[in-house]
């Protein structure tokens, strides 16, 4: 009986009840699923931080390969594996095809009939291009104003990195193109043989809790009020600078308001007898370099003796940087568009190191914005846009683009009626290094003192405006019509004081208009065709006109 009972008990345990066996199988499957999920989690986890070695930083370790790339915190970005930083790499490849029907600025070679003087003009005749240098109707080089060029220089590359923190999102941004200008080289191997253009830094800035520092669009510039143009030079004027080193703070207010305050790198400007001069060290076209400018045909006739062996039309720039250019803006963003106002206070200081030391405060303001007149309507008409900008002020310089700074006759010949000195020209007169009344001091400061006392300086005013309208014909076909201009009010009595007749080249009026058609067969590809007419008038009332046809092909990424 015992022998028979043992097998019967074993069989009973094996067959068990169906309900018990089902529960056990379910538990087994659940455990397997949990184990598989844990394995998947471990395979996707970021690598552990390497230990920090004092003096050397984190220890370098091999990172696992094949980790999936996930979307970042903002559009078109990705999360860098192993970090919480989102990165976008973007830009575009661009080709400009530009035909100057007439009005291309020429170089001083071949008696003013050389090739295009500045590579900037290859990219358009707008306000930062050829417009301010259109050949005038009293110059010989207007007869060679036709030109044709193809340029990829404005192609662009950008990096945008953003990282979350307890202080909010921290951003680092870097942008560059290939539009560096070598104004001393005309169609050499850099453009005629290999087109090896140099990289140019456009933007480089960081942000932290509303604070920003670096190179970015000018604080007062309203990029959302800029029209879409093939002309890389843009309109005749704009509010604020395109890009400048700066420190700013941004406060996001209620109801779509934004307030910004900050300071920009100062760029003093003067308008004098030799044209516009900024505070830089560029060579200024004028007398021939190393030429004998005095009588006698000897190097001793070069006056003053400390002059560099360079062409120098304005003697030297007496401008000094003394304070940042302080700027504040207020803006409101709404579904129908936006409105922005801004103001600036800046400084132009003339100091030649001896007896000229004069200070001028510049100031001005702008209003800009855009309006969607058919906002909310279905179809392409709902994307139509109307933009505008006005700027006005005193000695605003480039805070109202192509504006003017302090007006002076410094560097021009001035008649000194003392002891028979007569007309003193800082470039050519030996009297510059002469003494007065027998008193001899170092570097002839007596004549310099008399000259500086007779230097005349005045403020100037600028008034600029721009208006444009963009119409969408279809979802991928659009056109923009733009008109802009700036009027500079300068004292011609100062600029033309010793010129008879006055041939001064300072610009009194700059105006331009654009009409274009853009086609985007896909969202990231643009084809554009544009006509532009530019007009220039100087304080001496000489005029110049330019007509261009420009094409553009752009692929963004």
PDB file of C-alpha atoms in Angstrom, residues 363-495:
ATOM      1  CA  UNK A 363      20.909 111.335 -28.855  1.00  0.00           C
ATOM      2  CA  UNK A 364      17.871 110.084 -30.748  1.00  0.00           C
ATOM      3  CA  UNK A 365      15.002 107.641 -30.935  1.00  0.00           C
ATOM      4  CA  UNK A 366      13.222 105.158 -33.194  1.00  0.00           C
ATOM      5  CA  UNK A 367       9.791 103.634 -33.737  1.00  0.00           C
ATOM      6  CA  UNK A 368       9.389 100.375 -35.670  1.00  0.00           C
ATOM      7  CA  UNK A 369       7.081  97.410 -36.073  1.00  0.00           C
ATOM      8  CA  UNK A 370       4.962  95.317 -38.384  1.00  0.00           C
ATOM      9  CA  UNK A 371       1.254  94.641 -38.906  1.00  0.00           C
ATOM     10  CA  UNK A 372      -0.483  91.632 -40.482  1.00  0.00           C
ATOM     11  CA  UNK A 373      -3.448  93.380 -42.145  1.00  0.00           C
ATOM     12  CA  UNK A 374      -5.296  90.135 -42.892  1.00  0.00           C
ATOM     13  CA  UNK A 375      -4.296  88.231 -39.779  1.00  0.00           C
ATOM     14  CA  UNK A 376      -6.529  85.217 -39.134  1.00  0.00           C
ATOM     15  CA  UNK A 377      -7.779  84.936 -42.718  1.00  0.00           C
ATOM     16  CA  UNK A 378      -7.399  81.491 -44.282  1.00  0.00           C
ATOM     17  CA  UNK A 379      -5.012  81.012 -47.206  1.00  0.00           C
ATOM     18  CA  UNK A 380      -1.817  82.848 -48.146  1.00  0.00           C
ATOM     19  CA  UNK A 381      -3.336  86.340 -47.658  1.00  0.00           C
ATOM     20  CA  UNK A 382      -3.297  85.738 -43.916  1.00  0.00           C
ATOM     21  CA  UNK A 383       0.525  85.901 -44.035  1.00  0.00           C
ATOM     22  CA  UNK A 384       0.732  89.354 -45.699  1.00  0.00           C
ATOM     23  CA  UNK A 385       2.872  91.771 -43.704  1.00  0.00           C
ATOM     24  CA  UNK A 386       3.403  95.550 -43.533  1.00  0.00           C
ATOM     25  CA  UNK A 387       6.582  96.820 -41.863  1.00  0.00           C
ATOM     26  CA  UNK A 388       7.852 100.293 -40.986  1.00  0.00           C
ATOM     27  CA  UNK A 389      10.654 102.171 -39.201  1.00  0.00           C
ATOM     28  CA  UNK A 390      11.518 105.799 -38.463  1.00  0.00           C
ATOM     29  CA  UNK A 391      14.583 107.182 -36.679  1.00  0.00           C
ATOM     30  CA  UNK A 392      15.665 110.721 -35.856  1.00  0.00           C
ATOM     31  CA  UNK A 393      18.273 112.402 -33.685  1.00  0.00           C
ATOM     32  CA  UNK A 394      21.403 114.501 -33.271  1.00  0.00           C
ATOM     33  CA  UNK A 395      24.843 112.985 -33.932  1.00  0.00           C
ATOM     34  CA  UNK A 396      23.267 109.502 -34.020  1.00  0.00           C
ATOM     35  CA  UNK A 397      25.980 108.057 -36.302  1.00  0.00           C
ATOM     36  CA  UNK A 398      25.172 104.425 -37.125  1.00  0.00           C
ATOM     37  CA  UNK A 399      22.448 104.124 -34.483  1.00  0.00           C
ATOM     38  CA  UNK A 400      20.397 105.469 -37.389  1.00  0.00           C
ATOM     39  CA  UNK A 401      22.254 103.598 -40.138  1.00  0.00           C
ATOM     40  CA  UNK A 402      24.149 105.919 -42.521  1.00  0.00           C
ATOM     41  CA  UNK A 403      23.572 108.782 -40.093  1.00  0.00           C
ATOM     42  CA  UNK A 404      26.177 111.408 -39.291  1.00  0.00           C
ATOM     43  CA  UNK A 405      28.412 112.335 -36.375  1.00  0.00           C
ATOM     44  CA  UNK A 406      29.964 115.629 -35.373  1.00  0.00           C
ATOM     45  CA  UNK A 407      30.767 117.976 -38.300  1.00  0.00           C
ATOM     46  CA  UNK A 408      34.255 119.508 -38.369  1.00  0.00           C
ATOM     47  CA  UNK A 409      36.826 121.125 -40.648  1.00  0.00           C
ATOM     48  CA  UNK A 410      39.720 119.535 -38.732  1.00  0.00           C
ATOM     49  CA  UNK A 411      42.398 118.420 -41.211  1.00  0.00           C
ATOM     50  CA  UNK A 412      41.445 120.976 -43.864  1.00  0.00           C
ATOM     51  CA  UNK A 413      43.651 123.946 -44.807  1.00  0.00           C
ATOM     52  CA  UNK A 414      42.926 126.856 -42.431  1.00  0.00           C
ATOM     53  CA  UNK A 415      44.188 130.426 -42.829  1.00  0.00           C
ATOM     54  CA  UNK A 416      46.151 131.587 -39.772  1.00  0.00           C
ATOM     55  CA  UNK A 417      46.449 135.370 -39.743  1.00  0.00           C
ATOM     56  CA  UNK A 418      49.347 135.502 -37.254  1.00  0.00           C
ATOM     57  CA  UNK A 419      52.819 136.825 -38.095  1.00  0.00           C
ATOM     58  CA  UNK A 420      52.159 136.188 -41.748  1.00  0.00           C
ATOM     59  CA  UNK A 421      51.776 132.409 -41.378  1.00  0.00           C
ATOM     60  CA  UNK A 422      48.909 132.326 -43.861  1.00  0.00           C
ATOM     61  CA  UNK A 423      47.167 129.162 -45.056  1.00  0.00           C
ATOM     62  CA  UNK A 424      48.163 126.060 -43.090  1.00  0.00           C
ATOM     63  CA  UNK A 425      47.505 122.634 -44.572  1.00  0.00           C
ATOM     64  CA  UNK A 426      48.356 119.808 -42.136  1.00  0.00           C
ATOM     65  CA  UNK A 427      49.278 117.595 -45.092  1.00  0.00           C
ATOM     66  CA  UNK A 428      51.402 119.884 -47.219  1.00  0.00           C
ATOM     67  CA  UNK A 429      52.415 123.072 -45.393  1.00  0.00           C
ATOM     68  CA  UNK A 430      55.899 123.413 -43.946  1.00  0.00           C
ATOM     69  CA  UNK A 431      54.497 126.108 -41.639  1.00  0.00           C
ATOM     70  CA  UNK A 432      53.004 123.315 -39.545  1.00  0.00           C
ATOM     71  CA  UNK A 433      56.402 122.798 -37.958  1.00  0.00           C
ATOM     72  CA  UNK A 434      57.263 126.505 -37.703  1.00  0.00           C
ATOM     73  CA  UNK A 435      57.435 128.730 -34.658  1.00  0.00           C
ATOM     74  CA  UNK A 436      55.538 131.981 -34.187  1.00  0.00           C
ATOM     75  CA  UNK A 437      57.237 135.217 -33.080  1.00  0.00           C
ATOM     76  CA  UNK A 438      60.564 133.458 -32.792  1.00  0.00           C
ATOM     77  CA  UNK A 439      59.392 131.065 -30.078  1.00  0.00           C
ATOM     78  CA  UNK A 440      60.393 127.514 -30.887  1.00  0.00           C
ATOM     79  CA  UNK A 441      58.752 124.631 -29.059  1.00  0.00           C
ATOM     80  CA  UNK A 442      58.728 120.882 -29.673  1.00  0.00           C
ATOM     81  CA  UNK A 443      56.919 119.908 -32.881  1.00  0.00           C
ATOM     82  CA  UNK A 444      55.945 123.487 -33.607  1.00  0.00           C
ATOM     83  CA  UNK A 445      53.089 123.554 -31.119  1.00  0.00           C
ATOM     84  CA  UNK A 446      52.667 127.290 -31.654  1.00  0.00           C
ATOM     85  CA  UNK A 447      51.270 126.812 -35.165  1.00  0.00           C
ATOM     86  CA  UNK A 448      49.371 123.749 -33.959  1.00  0.00           C
ATOM     87  CA  UNK A 449      47.796 125.801 -31.178  1.00  0.00           C
ATOM     88  CA  UNK A 450      46.744 128.538 -33.609  1.00  0.00           C
ATOM     89  CA  UNK A 451      45.344 125.919 -35.984  1.00  0.00           C
ATOM     90  CA  UNK A 452      43.349 124.105 -33.281  1.00  0.00           C
ATOM     91  CA  UNK A 453      41.789 127.351 -32.062  1.00  0.00           C
ATOM     92  CA  UNK A 454      40.396 127.917 -35.573  1.00  0.00           C
ATOM     93  CA  UNK A 455      38.900 124.421 -35.937  1.00  0.00           C
ATOM     94  CA  UNK A 456      35.113 124.650 -36.287  1.00  0.00           C
ATOM     95  CA  UNK A 457      32.812 121.895 -34.989  1.00  0.00           C
ATOM     96  CA  UNK A 458      29.030 121.518 -35.188  1.00  0.00           C
ATOM     97  CA  UNK A 459      26.399 118.918 -34.429  1.00  0.00           C
ATOM     98  CA  UNK A 460      24.358 117.313 -37.220  1.00  0.00           C
ATOM     99  CA  UNK A 461      20.859 115.836 -37.480  1.00  0.00           C
ATOM    100  CA  UNK A 462      19.631 112.686 -39.225  1.00  0.00           C
ATOM    101  CA  UNK A 463      16.100 111.626 -40.211  1.00  0.00           C
ATOM    102  CA  UNK A 464      15.499 108.140 -41.632  1.00  0.00           C
ATOM    103  CA  UNK A 465      12.461 106.061 -42.593  1.00  0.00           C
ATOM    104  CA  UNK A 466      11.574 102.738 -44.193  1.00  0.00           C
ATOM    105  CA  UNK A 467       8.304 101.126 -45.242  1.00  0.00           C
ATOM    106  CA  UNK A 468       7.651  97.813 -46.977  1.00  0.00           C
ATOM    107  CA  UNK A 469       4.849  95.428 -47.816  1.00  0.00           C
ATOM    108  CA  UNK A 470       5.074  91.682 -48.416  1.00  0.00           C
ATOM    109  CA  UNK A 471       2.289  89.925 -50.302  1.00  0.00           C
ATOM    110  CA  UNK A 472       1.873  86.151 -50.511  1.00  0.00           C
ATOM    111  CA  UNK A 473       0.523  85.142 -53.933  1.00  0.00           C
ATOM    112  CA  UNK A 474       0.430  81.446 -52.999  1.00  0.00           C
ATOM    113  CA  UNK A 475       1.722  79.340 -50.141  1.00  0.00           C
ATOM    114  CA  UNK A 476       5.199  79.272 -51.723  1.00  0.00           C
ATOM    115  CA  UNK A 477       5.266  82.467 -53.843  1.00  0.00           C
ATOM    116  CA  UNK A 478       5.676  85.945 -52.328  1.00  0.00           C
ATOM    117  CA  UNK A 479       6.805  89.486 -53.213  1.00  0.00           C
ATOM    118  CA  UNK A 480       8.161  92.447 -51.214  1.00  0.00           C
ATOM    119  CA  UNK A 481       8.116  96.127 -52.185  1.00  0.00           C
ATOM    120  CA  UNK A 482      10.429  98.338 -50.073  1.00  0.00           C
ATOM    121  CA  UNK A 483      11.266 102.062 -49.990  1.00  0.00           C
ATOM    122  CA  UNK A 484      13.724 103.702 -47.561  1.00  0.00           C
ATOM    123  CA  UNK A 485      15.809 106.840 -47.215  1.00  0.00           C
ATOM    124  CA  UNK A 486      17.818 109.030 -44.849  1.00  0.00           C
ATOM    125  CA  UNK A 487      18.387 112.800 -44.797  1.00  0.00           C
ATOM    126  CA  UNK A 488      21.480 114.199 -43.043  1.00  0.00           C
ATOM    127  CA  UNK A 489      21.485 117.885 -42.123  1.00  0.00           C
ATOM    128  CA  UNK A 490      25.117 119.090 -41.957  1.00  0.00           C
ATOM    129  CA  UNK A 491      26.631 122.574 -41.780  1.00  0.00           C
ATOM    130  CA  UNK A 492      28.066 123.152 -45.264  1.00  0.00           C
ATOM    131  CA  UNK A 493      29.730 126.334 -44.028  1.00  0.00           C
ATOM    132  CA  UNK A 494      32.007 124.111 -41.942  1.00  0.00           C
ATOM    133  CA  UNK A 495      32.451 121.317 -44.472  1.00  0.00           C
TER     134      UNK A 495
END
